[in-house]
Structure formats: structure tokens, C-alpha cells
Tab-separated table of C-alpha atoms in Angstrom:
chain	number	residue	atom	x	y	z
B	1	UNK	CA	268.288	44.999	224.487
B	2	UNK	CA	271.388	43.405	222.522
B	3	UNK	CA	272.768	43.085	226.154
B	4	UNK	CA	269.741	41.312	227.224
B	5	UNK	CA	269.706	38.890	223.984
B	6	UNK	CA	272.761	37.980	224.790
B	7	UNK	CA	272.355	37.350	228.578
B	8	UNK	CA	269.418	35.479	227.553
B	9	UNK	CA	271.157	33.173	224.844
B	10	UNK	CA	273.710	32.579	227.590
B	11	UNK	CA	271.321	31.100	229.798
B	12	UNK	CA	269.757	29.508	227.236
B	13	UNK	CA	273.145	27.305	226.878
B	14	UNK	CA	273.322	27.589	231.054
B	15	UNK	CA	270.318	25.087	230.582
B	16	UNK	CA	271.139	23.135	227.610
B	17	UNK	CA	274.163	22.211	230.012
B	18	UNK	CA	272.459	21.410	233.122
B	19	UNK	CA	269.655	19.243	232.894
B	20	UNK	CA	266.353	19.678	234.808
B	21	UNK	CA	265.705	18.887	238.273
B	22	UNK	CA	263.093	16.929	237.234
B	23	UNK	CA	264.694	14.715	234.605
B	24	UNK	CA	263.943	17.228	232.052
B	25	UNK	CA	267.876	17.876	229.764
B	26	UNK	CA	268.048	17.986	225.958
B	27	UNK	CA	266.830	19.422	223.562
B	28	UNK	CA	262.800	20.693	224.642
B	29	UNK	CA	264.174	23.848	226.504
B	30	UNK	CA	265.368	25.238	223.836
B	31	UNK	CA	262.221	23.610	221.662
B	32	UNK	CA	259.762	26.102	224.292
B	33	UNK	CA	261.704	28.804	223.620
B	34	UNK	CA	260.816	28.496	220.118
B	35	UNK	CA	257.297	28.190	220.220
B	36	UNK	CA	256.699	30.473	223.165
B	37	UNK	CA	258.890	32.950	220.786
B	38	UNK	CA	256.914	31.718	217.353
B	39	UNK	CA	253.070	32.380	219.906
B	40	UNK	CA	254.043	35.274	220.976
B	41	UNK	CA	255.018	37.154	217.902
B	42	UNK	CA	259.009	37.805	218.059
B	43	UNK	CA	261.464	36.058	220.184
B	44	UNK	CA	262.314	39.139	221.739
B	45	UNK	CA	258.865	39.172	224.169
B	46	UNK	CA	260.630	36.115	225.497
B	47	UNK	CA	264.512	36.725	225.365
B	48	UNK	CA	262.638	40.303	227.870
B	49	UNK	CA	260.714	38.264	230.148
B	50	UNK	CA	263.870	36.467	231.098
B	51	UNK	CA	266.039	39.336	231.408
B	52	UNK	CA	263.165	40.373	233.720
B	53	UNK	CA	261.972	43.224	231.507
B	54	UNK	CA	258.646	42.874	232.298
B	55	UNK	CA	257.888	43.719	236.495
B	56	UNK	CA	256.312	40.828	238.628
B	57	UNK	CA	257.816	37.781	236.278
B	58	UNK	CA	259.494	35.559	238.836
B	59	UNK	CA	262.607	34.199	236.156
B	60	UNK	CA	264.090	31.311	238.532
B	61	UNK	CA	266.013	29.078	236.570
B	62	UNK	CA	264.980	26.506	238.000
B	63	UNK	CA	261.230	26.609	237.873
B	64	UNK	CA	260.968	27.025	233.991
B	65	UNK	CA	258.606	23.747	233.649
B	66	UNK	CA	256.333	24.974	235.935
B	67	UNK	CA	255.580	27.845	234.145
B	68	UNK	CA	255.722	26.148	231.262
B	69	UNK	CA	253.987	22.673	232.210
B	70	UNK	CA	250.936	25.523	233.615
B	71	UNK	CA	250.904	28.545	230.966
B	72	UNK	CA	247.989	31.093	230.525
B	73	UNK	CA	245.160	30.462	228.646
B	74	UNK	CA	245.229	33.254	226.721
B	75	UNK	CA	248.936	31.899	224.993
B	76	UNK	CA	247.985	28.565	224.003
B	77	UNK	CA	245.023	29.783	222.324
B	78	UNK	CA	246.928	31.840	220.081
B	79	UNK	CA	249.302	29.362	219.573
B	80	UNK	CA	246.883	26.897	218.389
B	81	UNK	CA	245.389	29.067	215.796
B	82	UNK	CA	248.017	30.344	214.387
B	83	UNK	CA	249.428	27.090	213.641
B	84	UNK	CA	247.093	26.079	211.457
B	85	UNK	CA	246.434	22.584	209.701
B	86	UNK	CA	248.858	19.768	210.205
B	87	UNK	CA	250.549	21.086	212.999
B	88	UNK	CA	247.876	19.875	215.886
B	89	UNK	CA	245.982	23.316	216.262
B	90	UNK	CA	242.596	22.264	214.464
B	91	UNK	CA	242.583	18.437	215.643
B	92	UNK	CA	239.799	17.827	218.054
B	93	UNK	CA	240.616	17.402	222.278
B	94	UNK	CA	239.999	14.533	223.556
B	95	UNK	CA	235.940	15.380	224.503
B	96	UNK	CA	235.506	16.844	221.502
B	97	UNK	CA	231.998	15.647	219.987
B	98	UNK	CA	232.566	13.948	216.678
B	99	UNK	CA	229.857	15.918	215.714
B	100	UNK	CA	231.218	19.166	216.232
B	101	UNK	CA	233.692	21.136	218.605
B	102	UNK	CA	233.043	21.876	222.075
B	103	UNK	CA	234.541	24.931	224.441
B	104	UNK	CA	238.260	24.054	226.308
B	105	UNK	CA	238.166	22.734	229.883
B	106	UNK	CA	240.295	24.784	231.928
B	107	UNK	CA	241.142	21.932	233.637
B	108	UNK	CA	242.404	19.328	231.592
B	109	UNK	CA	245.533	19.919	228.843
B	110	UNK	CA	245.798	22.220	225.884
B	111	UNK	CA	246.374	20.044	222.307
B	112	UNK	CA	248.529	23.461	221.519
B	113	UNK	CA	250.614	23.578	224.973
B	114	UNK	CA	254.117	22.071	224.760
B	115	UNK	CA	253.428	19.142	227.518
B	116	UNK	CA	250.726	17.639	224.517
B	117	UNK	CA	251.365	15.345	222.084
B	118	UNK	CA	251.522	17.590	219.560
B	119	UNK	CA	254.262	18.763	217.164
B	120	UNK	CA	256.839	21.698	217.332
B	121	UNK	CA	255.305	24.192	214.783
B	122	UNK	CA	258.644	25.055	213.532
B	123	UNK	CA	259.828	21.510	212.798
B	124	UNK	CA	258.546	19.026	209.795
B	125	UNK	CA	257.585	15.630	209.568
B	126	UNK	CA	254.743	13.412	211.481
B	127	UNK	CA	252.563	14.670	214.317
B	128	UNK	CA	254.215	12.414	216.659
B	129	UNK	CA	256.377	13.628	219.645
B	130	UNK	CA	260.505	13.686	219.279
B	131	UNK	CA	262.162	11.707	221.705
B	132	UNK	CA	263.157	14.586	224.191
B	133	UNK	CA	259.488	15.213	224.793
B	134	UNK	CA	259.000	11.786	225.667
B	135	UNK	CA	261.862	11.023	227.886
B	136	UNK	CA	260.718	14.170	229.702
B	137	UNK	CA	257.307	13.122	230.250
B	138	UNK	CA	257.836	10.191	231.248
B	139	UNK	CA	260.525	11.316	234.212
B	140	UNK	CA	257.169	13.988	235.153
B	141	UNK	CA	255.568	13.358	238.468
B	142	UNK	CA	252.120	12.783	238.219
B	143	UNK	CA	251.336	15.460	240.798
B	144	UNK	CA	252.606	18.365	238.283
B	145	UNK	CA	250.737	17.289	235.324
B	146	UNK	CA	247.023	17.140	235.028
B	147	UNK	CA	245.860	13.779	233.830
B	148	UNK	CA	244.449	13.221	230.486
B	149	UNK	CA	241.781	10.812	229.368
B	150	UNK	CA	243.053	6.918	228.638
B	151	UNK	CA	241.427	7.008	225.022
B	152	UNK	CA	239.056	9.888	223.570
B	153	UNK	CA	235.565	8.907	222.913
B	154	UNK	CA	234.876	6.831	219.921
B	155	UNK	CA	232.743	7.862	217.570
B	156	UNK	CA	229.506	5.234	216.614
B	157	UNK	CA	229.899	4.107	212.923
B	158	UNK	CA	232.308	1.838	211.046
B	159	UNK	CA	235.183	2.158	212.881
B	160	UNK	CA	233.182	1.179	215.878
B	161	UNK	CA	231.475	-2.024	213.709
B	162	UNK	CA	234.814	-3.111	211.947
B	163	UNK	CA	236.823	-3.546	215.985
B	164	UNK	CA	233.517	-6.353	216.813
B	165	UNK	CA	234.447	-10.006	217.418
B	166	UNK	CA	233.945	-11.026	214.391
B	167	UNK	CA	233.035	-15.191	214.147
B	168	UNK	CA	236.272	-17.471	212.882
B	169	UNK	CA	235.780	-17.985	208.568
B	170	UNK	CA	234.458	-21.366	208.004
B	171	UNK	CA	237.190	-24.190	205.699
B	172	UNK	CA	235.658	-24.291	202.378
B	173	UNK	CA	235.105	-28.112	201.572
B	174	UNK	CA	234.302	-29.697	198.171
B	175	UNK	CA	231.223	-30.234	196.604
B	176	UNK	CA	231.939	-33.915	195.187
B	177	UNK	CA	234.559	-36.166	195.832
B	178	UNK	CA	237.047	-35.431	192.647
B	179	UNK	CA	237.173	-38.880	192.354
B	180	UNK	CA	233.601	-39.199	192.149
B	181	UNK	CA	233.127	-37.175	189.377
B	182	UNK	CA	236.358	-38.813	187.513
B	183	UNK	CA	233.800	-42.380	188.120
B	184	UNK	CA	230.527	-40.173	186.295
B	185	UNK	CA	232.639	-40.090	182.778
B	186	UNK	CA	231.519	-38.519	179.883
B	187	UNK	CA	228.046	-37.183	180.408
B	188	UNK	CA	225.769	-38.052	177.962
B	189	UNK	CA	222.931	-35.739	175.546
B	190	UNK	CA	219.634	-35.791	176.617
B	191	UNK	CA	218.284	-36.755	173.217
B	192	UNK	CA	219.968	-39.507	171.239
B	193	UNK	CA	221.381	-39.733	168.151
B	194	UNK	CA	218.323	-40.788	166.388
B	195	UNK	CA	216.471	-38.251	168.256
B	196	UNK	CA	218.427	-35.231	167.398
B	197	UNK	CA	218.771	-35.720	163.347
B	198	UNK	CA	214.880	-36.406	163.160
B	199	UNK	CA	214.246	-33.115	164.507
B	200	UNK	CA	217.196	-31.415	162.682
B	201	UNK	CA	214.643	-33.116	159.863
B	202	UNK	CA	211.378	-31.693	160.309
B	203	UNK	CA	212.865	-28.576	161.186
B	204	UNK	CA	213.895	-28.386	156.924
B	205	UNK	CA	209.432	-29.255	156.817
B	206	UNK	CA	208.040	-27.655	159.159
B	207	UNK	CA	206.707	-23.632	159.869
B	208	UNK	CA	209.153	-21.844	162.225
B	209	UNK	CA	206.735	-18.983	162.970
B	210	UNK	CA	205.076	-20.773	165.253
B	211	UNK	CA	208.161	-21.845	167.254
B	212	UNK	CA	209.323	-18.259	167.214
B	213	UNK	CA	206.200	-16.912	168.807
B	214	UNK	CA	206.138	-19.319	171.540
B	215	UNK	CA	209.630	-18.756	172.584
B	216	UNK	CA	208.685	-14.936	172.273
B	217	UNK	CA	205.911	-15.129	175.062
B	218	UNK	CA	207.715	-17.366	177.186
B	219	UNK	CA	210.559	-14.731	177.034
B	220	UNK	CA	208.267	-11.989	177.587
B	221	UNK	CA	206.222	-14.211	180.631
B	222	UNK	CA	210.344	-14.943	182.196
B	223	UNK	CA	212.058	-11.034	181.843
B	224	UNK	CA	208.605	-9.194	183.490
B	225	UNK	CA	210.283	-6.810	186.089
B	226	UNK	CA	209.660	-6.996	189.223
B	227	UNK	CA	209.129	-4.531	191.811
B	228	UNK	CA	210.837	-6.344	194.739
B	229	UNK	CA	212.547	-9.284	195.468
B	230	UNK	CA	210.927	-12.435	194.880
B	231	UNK	CA	211.022	-16.056	196.529
B	232	UNK	CA	210.261	-19.600	194.700
B	233	UNK	CA	210.055	-21.945	197.225
B	234	UNK	CA	210.171	-25.860	195.645
B	235	UNK	CA	209.476	-28.706	197.657
B	236	UNK	CA	208.634	-32.371	197.220
B	237	UNK	CA	206.595	-34.893	199.318
B	238	UNK	CA	209.852	-37.107	199.546
B	239	UNK	CA	212.870	-36.940	198.883
B	240	UNK	CA	215.097	-38.288	195.642
B	241	UNK	CA	212.406	-37.499	193.187
B	242	UNK	CA	214.124	-34.451	191.126
B	243	UNK	CA	213.682	-31.611	193.581
B	244	UNK	CA	217.035	-30.510	193.204
B	245	UNK	CA	217.222	-30.570	189.736
B	246	UNK	CA	214.375	-28.625	189.278
B	247	UNK	CA	215.955	-25.792	191.391
B	248	UNK	CA	219.013	-25.739	189.036
B	249	UNK	CA	216.690	-25.672	186.106
B	250	UNK	CA	215.096	-22.746	186.978
B	251	UNK	CA	217.576	-21.181	188.554
B	252	UNK	CA	219.814	-21.522	185.913
B	253	UNK	CA	216.958	-20.721	183.405
B	254	UNK	CA	216.036	-17.268	185.555
B	255	UNK	CA	219.676	-16.250	185.425
B	256	UNK	CA	219.999	-16.932	181.483
B	257	UNK	CA	216.469	-14.754	180.553
B	258	UNK	CA	216.405	-12.052	183.067
B	259	UNK	CA	219.423	-8.977	183.099
B	260	UNK	CA	219.049	-8.699	187.208
B	261	UNK	CA	220.973	-10.913	189.897
B	262	UNK	CA	219.695	-14.237	190.151
B	263	UNK	CA	220.380	-16.366	193.137
B	264	UNK	CA	219.565	-20.021	194.093
B	265	UNK	CA	219.191	-20.660	197.825
B	266	UNK	CA	219.491	-24.689	199.242
B	267	UNK	CA	217.653	-24.586	202.329
B	268	UNK	CA	217.460	-28.634	202.529
B	269	UNK	CA	220.431	-29.710	205.190
B	270	UNK	CA	220.446	-33.343	204.671
B	271	UNK	CA	223.500	-33.709	202.661
B	272	UNK	CA	221.583	-32.007	199.698
B	273	UNK	CA	222.850	-32.238	196.164
B	274	UNK	CA	221.935	-27.978	194.581
B	275	UNK	CA	225.779	-27.307	194.825
B	276	UNK	CA	226.836	-30.566	192.754
B	277	UNK	CA	223.920	-30.206	190.718
B	278	UNK	CA	224.857	-26.567	189.743
B	279	UNK	CA	228.447	-27.047	188.980
B	280	UNK	CA	229.912	-25.857	192.316
B	281	UNK	CA	233.418	-27.266	193.244
B	282	UNK	CA	233.679	-25.964	196.487
B	283	UNK	CA	231.620	-24.703	199.339
B	284	UNK	CA	232.151	-22.115	202.297
B	285	UNK	CA	229.593	-20.166	203.676
B	286	UNK	CA	226.148	-21.613	204.434
B	287	UNK	CA	223.215	-20.728	204.771
B	288	UNK	CA	223.168	-20.908	208.619
B	289	UNK	CA	226.744	-19.147	208.405
B	290	UNK	CA	224.955	-15.984	206.943
B	291	UNK	CA	222.352	-15.461	208.986
B	292	UNK	CA	223.718	-14.000	212.123
B	293	UNK	CA	226.022	-12.041	209.960
B	294	UNK	CA	223.725	-10.425	207.232
B	295	UNK	CA	223.438	-6.060	208.503
B	296	UNK	CA	220.537	-3.930	206.312
B	297	UNK	CA	223.407	-1.684	206.126
B	298	UNK	CA	225.543	-3.757	203.552
B	299	UNK	CA	225.886	-4.041	199.768
B	300	UNK	CA	225.736	-6.431	196.378
B	301	UNK	CA	229.190	-6.700	196.464
B	302	UNK	CA	228.966	-7.388	200.192
B	303	UNK	CA	227.052	-9.853	200.171
B	304	UNK	CA	227.964	-11.951	196.689
B	305	UNK	CA	231.323	-12.385	199.050
B	306	UNK	CA	230.123	-15.398	201.008
B	307	UNK	CA	228.011	-16.608	197.715
B	308	UNK	CA	229.266	-19.363	195.383
B	309	UNK	CA	229.582	-17.672	191.663
B	310	UNK	CA	227.837	-20.230	189.202
B	311	UNK	CA	229.797	-20.968	186.329
B	312	UNK	CA	226.925	-19.550	183.816
B	313	UNK	CA	225.510	-16.571	185.424
B	314	UNK	CA	224.191	-16.566	188.985
B	315	UNK	CA	225.071	-17.077	192.753
B	316	UNK	CA	224.299	-19.870	194.702
B	317	UNK	CA	224.032	-19.835	198.466
B	318	UNK	CA	224.670	-24.153	199.618
B	319	UNK	CA	222.667	-25.228	203.205
B	320	UNK	CA	225.706	-27.871	203.829
B	321	UNK	CA	229.834	-28.216	203.412
B	322	UNK	CA	228.964	-31.702	202.370
B	323	UNK	CA	228.714	-32.751	205.991
B	324	UNK	CA	225.856	-33.657	208.514
B	325	UNK	CA	224.752	-31.081	210.664
B	326	UNK	CA	222.583	-29.468	212.572
B	327	UNK	CA	219.296	-28.965	210.181
B	328	UNK	CA	218.391	-25.767	209.262
B	329	UNK	CA	215.917	-23.313	211.540
B	330	UNK	CA	213.031	-21.505	211.060
B	331	UNK	CA	214.508	-18.419	211.726
B	332	UNK	CA	217.494	-18.443	210.329
B	333	UNK	CA	215.102	-19.118	206.933
B	334	UNK	CA	213.439	-16.161	207.196
B	335	UNK	CA	216.232	-13.719	208.258
B	336	UNK	CA	217.954	-14.694	205.144
B	337	UNK	CA	215.467	-14.588	202.083
B	338	UNK	CA	214.085	-11.908	204.016
B	339	UNK	CA	217.439	-10.137	204.037
B	340	UNK	CA	218.706	-11.095	200.365
B	341	UNK	CA	215.306	-10.124	198.599
B	342	UNK	CA	216.736	-6.735	198.466
B	343	UNK	CA	219.537	-7.404	197.220
B	344	UNK	CA	218.186	-10.020	194.028
B	345	UNK	CA	215.171	-10.156	191.891
B	346	UNK	CA	214.416	-14.035	192.157
B	347	UNK	CA	215.660	-16.165	194.869
B	348	UNK	CA	214.324	-20.039	194.046
B	349	UNK	CA	214.928	-21.911	197.637
B	350	UNK	CA	215.339	-25.847	197.540
B	351	UNK	CA	213.566	-25.968	200.486
B	352	UNK	CA	213.360	-29.686	202.487
B	353	UNK	CA	210.600	-31.778	201.951
B	354	UNK	CA	206.946	-32.159	203.309
B	355	UNK	CA	205.796	-31.352	206.437
B	356	UNK	CA	208.955	-30.525	207.525
B	357	UNK	CA	208.815	-26.981	209.384
B	358	UNK	CA	211.151	-25.314	207.155
B	359	UNK	CA	209.254	-26.258	204.173
B	360	UNK	CA	206.037	-25.160	205.431
B	361	UNK	CA	207.110	-21.637	206.407
B	362	UNK	CA	208.738	-21.591	202.505
B	363	UNK	CA	205.926	-22.170	201.477
B	364	UNK	CA	203.861	-20.458	203.701
B	365	UNK	CA	205.467	-17.416	202.831
B	366	UNK	CA	206.699	-17.529	199.785
B	367	UNK	CA	205.410	-15.859	196.344
B	368	UNK	CA	205.267	-18.302	193.711
B	369	UNK	CA	205.280	-22.344	195.040
B	370	UNK	CA	207.104	-25.214	192.821
B	371	UNK	CA	205.992	-28.709	194.147
B	372	UNK	CA	208.086	-31.592	192.433
B	373	UNK	CA	205.420	-35.029	191.426
B	374	UNK	CA	207.396	-38.283	190.471
B	375	UNK	CA	205.679	-39.579	188.225
B	376	UNK	CA	204.083	-43.019	190.482
B	377	UNK	CA	201.081	-43.412	192.020
B	378	UNK	CA	201.943	-43.186	195.203
B	379	UNK	CA	204.205	-39.865	194.161
B	380	UNK	CA	201.055	-38.484	192.401
B	381	UNK	CA	198.677	-38.980	194.985
B	382	UNK	CA	200.830	-37.510	197.937
B	383	UNK	CA	200.955	-34.694	195.817
B	384	UNK	CA	197.451	-34.034	195.870
B	385	UNK	CA	197.232	-34.273	199.373
B	386	UNK	CA	199.715	-31.665	199.703
B	387	UNK	CA	197.592	-29.118	197.158
B	388	UNK	CA	194.426	-30.082	199.084
B	389	UNK	CA	196.259	-29.541	202.571
B	390	UNK	CA	197.756	-25.331	200.445
B	391	UNK	CA	193.761	-24.705	199.805
B	392	UNK	CA	193.199	-24.152	203.504
B	393	UNK	CA	195.872	-21.989	204.099
B	394	UNK	CA	194.393	-19.013	205.429
B	395	UNK	CA	195.505	-17.458	202.141
B	396	UNK	CA	194.629	-20.155	199.490
B	397	UNK	CA	198.049	-20.557	197.779
B	398	UNK	CA	196.722	-22.709	195.359
B	399	UNK	CA	196.667	-19.610	192.794
B	400	UNK	CA	200.376	-19.175	192.746
B	401	UNK	CA	201.301	-22.548	193.085
B	402	UNK	CA	202.800	-24.750	189.818
B	403	UNK	CA	203.791	-28.584	189.846
B	404	UNK	CA	205.853	-29.988	188.399
B	405	UNK	CA	205.581	-34.252	187.242
B	406	UNK	CA	208.699	-35.600	186.962
B	407	UNK	CA	209.590	-38.813	184.890
B	408	UNK	CA	212.746	-40.298	186.856
B	409	UNK	CA	212.512	-43.624	183.846
B	410	UNK	CA	211.955	-44.448	180.530
B	411	UNK	CA	209.331	-46.656	181.230
B	412	UNK	CA	206.709	-45.281	183.313
B	413	UNK	CA	203.847	-47.019	183.900
B	414	UNK	CA	201.191	-44.755	185.050
B	415	UNK	CA	199.682	-42.859	182.388
B	416	UNK	CA	201.040	-38.667	182.204
B	417	UNK	CA	197.821	-37.283	181.229
B	418	UNK	CA	195.535	-38.906	183.788
B	419	UNK	CA	198.549	-38.233	185.960
B	420	UNK	CA	198.070	-34.273	184.840
B	421	UNK	CA	194.190	-34.316	184.941
B	422	UNK	CA	193.582	-35.673	188.495
B	423	UNK	CA	196.222	-32.840	189.579
B	424	UNK	CA	194.590	-29.967	187.989
B	425	UNK	CA	191.547	-30.990	189.975
B	426	UNK	CA	192.575	-29.104	192.460
B	427	UNK	CA	192.871	-26.033	190.158
B	428	UNK	CA	196.965	-25.983	189.997
B	429	UNK	CA	198.886	-25.258	187.556
B	430	UNK	CA	200.800	-28.714	186.182
B	431	UNK	CA	203.879	-28.617	183.673
B	432	UNK	CA	205.541	-31.947	182.525
B	433	UNK	CA	209.053	-32.375	182.978
B	434	UNK	CA	210.108	-36.119	181.007
B	435	UNK	CA	212.798	-38.184	181.046
B	436	UNK	CA	216.145	-36.893	180.770
B	437	UNK	CA	219.658	-39.292	179.885
B	438	UNK	CA	221.443	-36.240	181.487
B	439	UNK	CA	219.642	-35.325	184.092
B	440	UNK	CA	219.246	-38.929	185.452
B	441	UNK	CA	222.825	-39.580	185.377
B	442	UNK	CA	223.979	-37.380	188.113
B	443	UNK	CA	226.672	-34.437	188.704
B	444	UNK	CA	226.742	-31.125	187.215
B	445	UNK	CA	223.954	-29.950	184.768
B	446	UNK	CA	224.771	-29.276	181.008
B	447	UNK	CA	222.066	-27.273	179.720
B	448	UNK	CA	223.948	-27.852	175.963
B	449	UNK	CA	223.441	-31.242	176.736
B	450	UNK	CA	219.647	-31.532	177.914
B	451	UNK	CA	217.035	-32.762	175.462
B	452	UNK	CA	215.059	-30.091	173.495
B	453	UNK	CA	211.758	-31.559	174.885
B	454	UNK	CA	213.838	-31.157	178.550
B	455	UNK	CA	214.449	-27.742	177.487
B	456	UNK	CA	210.805	-26.546	176.193
B	457	UNK	CA	209.213	-27.739	179.244
B	458	UNK	CA	211.650	-26.155	181.736
B	459	UNK	CA	210.654	-22.945	180.151
B	460	UNK	CA	207.319	-23.093	180.133
B	461	UNK	CA	207.226	-24.090	183.874
B	462	UNK	CA	209.424	-20.994	184.862
B	463	UNK	CA	207.372	-19.080	183.011
B	464	UNK	CA	204.921	-19.869	184.676
B	465	UNK	CA	206.244	-19.208	188.051
B	466	UNK	CA	207.408	-16.216	187.414
B	467	UNK	CA	203.785	-15.261	185.953
B	468	UNK	CA	202.166	-16.351	189.269
B	469	UNK	CA	205.208	-14.442	191.565
B	470	UNK	CA	204.990	-11.066	189.891
B	471	UNK	CA	201.115	-11.262	190.259
B	472	UNK	CA	201.414	-11.112	193.958
B	473	UNK	CA	201.202	-7.802	195.277
């Protein structure tokens, strides 16, 4: 037996010195012999096979590769079972289903065979083939080696979705030219020094119990729990009456009192001012950009990556990047609002003016509606026509509509009480928002600079809106 082993070693040395006629050469023969010896249980069986002790075995030295390319089916199976994890024996084949293993194909190459890409069980390191194995595979004729699939069948899931082409990310743009921010100067307080001093003196002599009770009632209304996300649509009959200002005030107030996430969405692409009023410095993703990206499998952390965080809390989704672009269509608005309702308890939508298509859709699908009316004869008359239109909808929307009667100038000729009474005749709730110097100056809104009467009016408006929105099933 020692002679047979010596003969086998000499013959192995001769194979290492003389390259194969197929261009193999190198140390791959020694690796193959060692693997065959490990698969059979000892190196003696491989030596005896080469020395001719097993009858009927052809051991011609010029055909070792032919026998290795097409091994017996039992030997590679045992080798793969003994290899264990980390050596390629447990890895599924290219035709294996993602859910579990399948029966091996006798015509396909075995992953545990020496010609596959599995590493040598005795050699440490990564599972990639060595240089000698790659050189031999490149020199072998294609007719002597069974064809392997080009690539394994990909399994459905996040891996496939990540390979899908994605739209290029838009570039960030400033919400307002920095030179205009400098031109604004120092913002004014909503109340003058005289009014603030007089209110401080009245607090010393008046009872605070009534104020505390009213503040508690309003806070309870604002913090009412919701089962599903609520959408509040804000619109007006014409632009420039304070629609975006009211939307920003509602978004900030709800975010201040509620503990769940609040989103302020801009659905007016006609160079809306909501990002500026919310204090956003730059805008990037718009409502139209986000519509084809939203997917039910996205989490809140994924969605907020496309939104603009507001300085004092909450999130903002603008409708434009400060440029005139295509208008937001009804399909994109419905898709965005329906998708984002899963992540935000309240969504305040700053819609376009009536009778635009998106505004009509928003007023028809929202849980609560706010119609902003200027304190002018023309504005109050046009708003009354809008309320009459809402009353003719299939499901009456007047029960969930609140009118914000905004004073844009300190010298208003129209009697506010008479205007509010004319609007209440249609059956809606009217909240008067008085003139505020801070809001009239434009630019980012600072809630600490609002007038006392403005803060009280906004609190009543937000409480009425949330009360209507929660009652809707």
C-alpha cells in the first residue's frame, strides 16, 4: 500500500509538472485530489483508484478532467453534505425557489462539484474561486462543460424594487430670495406697546378663572383623538385674502396642541406663499413629485424624508419650488392626500381658489372645510355664493364648514357683525380674525409676535375645525 501511495504521489507530481492538454495546469489538480479524498473519507481511496486497485476504473493520466467534469451523483452529494455551512454546500442552486430547496437537476452542474464556484473545503477565506480555477474554466471547451444559467432567478421583494430606475431628485430652491428677507427688516408685534400695557393692567384686576376655563375647553377640542387621518381643506373665492396665512396658522396651532404628527400641504401651484409663511428656507420635493413615489409599504420615516420640517414642529409639503410650473392635477392631489392620511393625524391642505378643479375636489373630499372671506362687501357676497353651492352637494358640506372672516386692513368700512350675520344665515360657523400688524407685514409667521386677539381667534377657529372633522365618519 505504501508503494501504491508513493506511485500515486509520483504520478501526482508528474501531473503538476506537465500541464493538461486542455490548458489547465497549476495547482488545481492537487486541490481536486484533496477534495475527492475528503469526500470518500480518506486519501487512500483516491490513491487506490489511481493505482488501479479498483477493477474497471480507467486511470489514464490524460483524462483526469473528463472524469471530474462528470462525477458520479453520489460522491458530490456526500461532499456537499459533509462540507457544512460556509463552504457552499448549503447554498441553494440557481434554480432553487426562494421559498425552499428543490430537487437537484441531473443535467445541471452540482454546486459542490469541483467545477462549480464553491471553494475548497480545506481552504479558508471567501467563497470566490481561486485564480487557478478561473484560468481552467476559461480554457475549457464549452462542449465539455454543462451550461450554467446566466444569473439566478431573482426573488420578488425589496431587492427587486431597489433595482428599479428611480426618477432623479429635484434640486433645492430657496423659498424666498434672501435679499427680500433682508428687506423685510425687523418684524413688528401684532399689538402695539400701548395695547400690551393695557392688557397687562387689566389682568391684575380681572378674574382669570373664566379665561382658564375657556382655554381648557379649547385645548380639549384640539386634542380630541382621531381614528383615521383627517383632512382640512382651506380655500377662498379669490387670491390675496389670507388663505395661506390661515392655513399656516391652523397647521402651527394644531401641531402645538396635538401629540401626533401634523402635515401642512400646499395644493396651490400658482406661486403660493405657504412655504414662506411656514418659515421654510428651502424647498425640494413638491406634491406632484411625491405622487408617483408614494407606496403603501413606506413607513413614516421614509415619507418624512421628502417633506420639509417646520422649525417649531410639524411637516410641510409645498406645491412648487418658487417657479411657475404645471398646475397640480386632481389625480395627483387625491393620491397624495389619501396616501399621507395613513401617517398624519391631521392634514391641512392649502388649496387653490374656487372654482378650480383641485379646490372643488378638496372641498368635496375633506373632513372639514374652511372658507376664508375678506371683510369687504364683494368678498362676503361671493363667499355666500360658495356656501350656497356647498349646500347643493350630494352630501351637505355646510355642517362641516367654517368661515374665517379676515380683516386685512385696520380701517374696515364694512360692519363685521353684519357681515358675520349674513354668512351665518346659510348655517355655518363664522370666526372673525382681526387685523394683525405682524401678519400684514408678510414673511415668516412668528407665533410669539401675534396679537392677543389674533391668537384667541385662531384657537377658536382650530377648535371648531377639529370638532367638525372628528364628528365625520
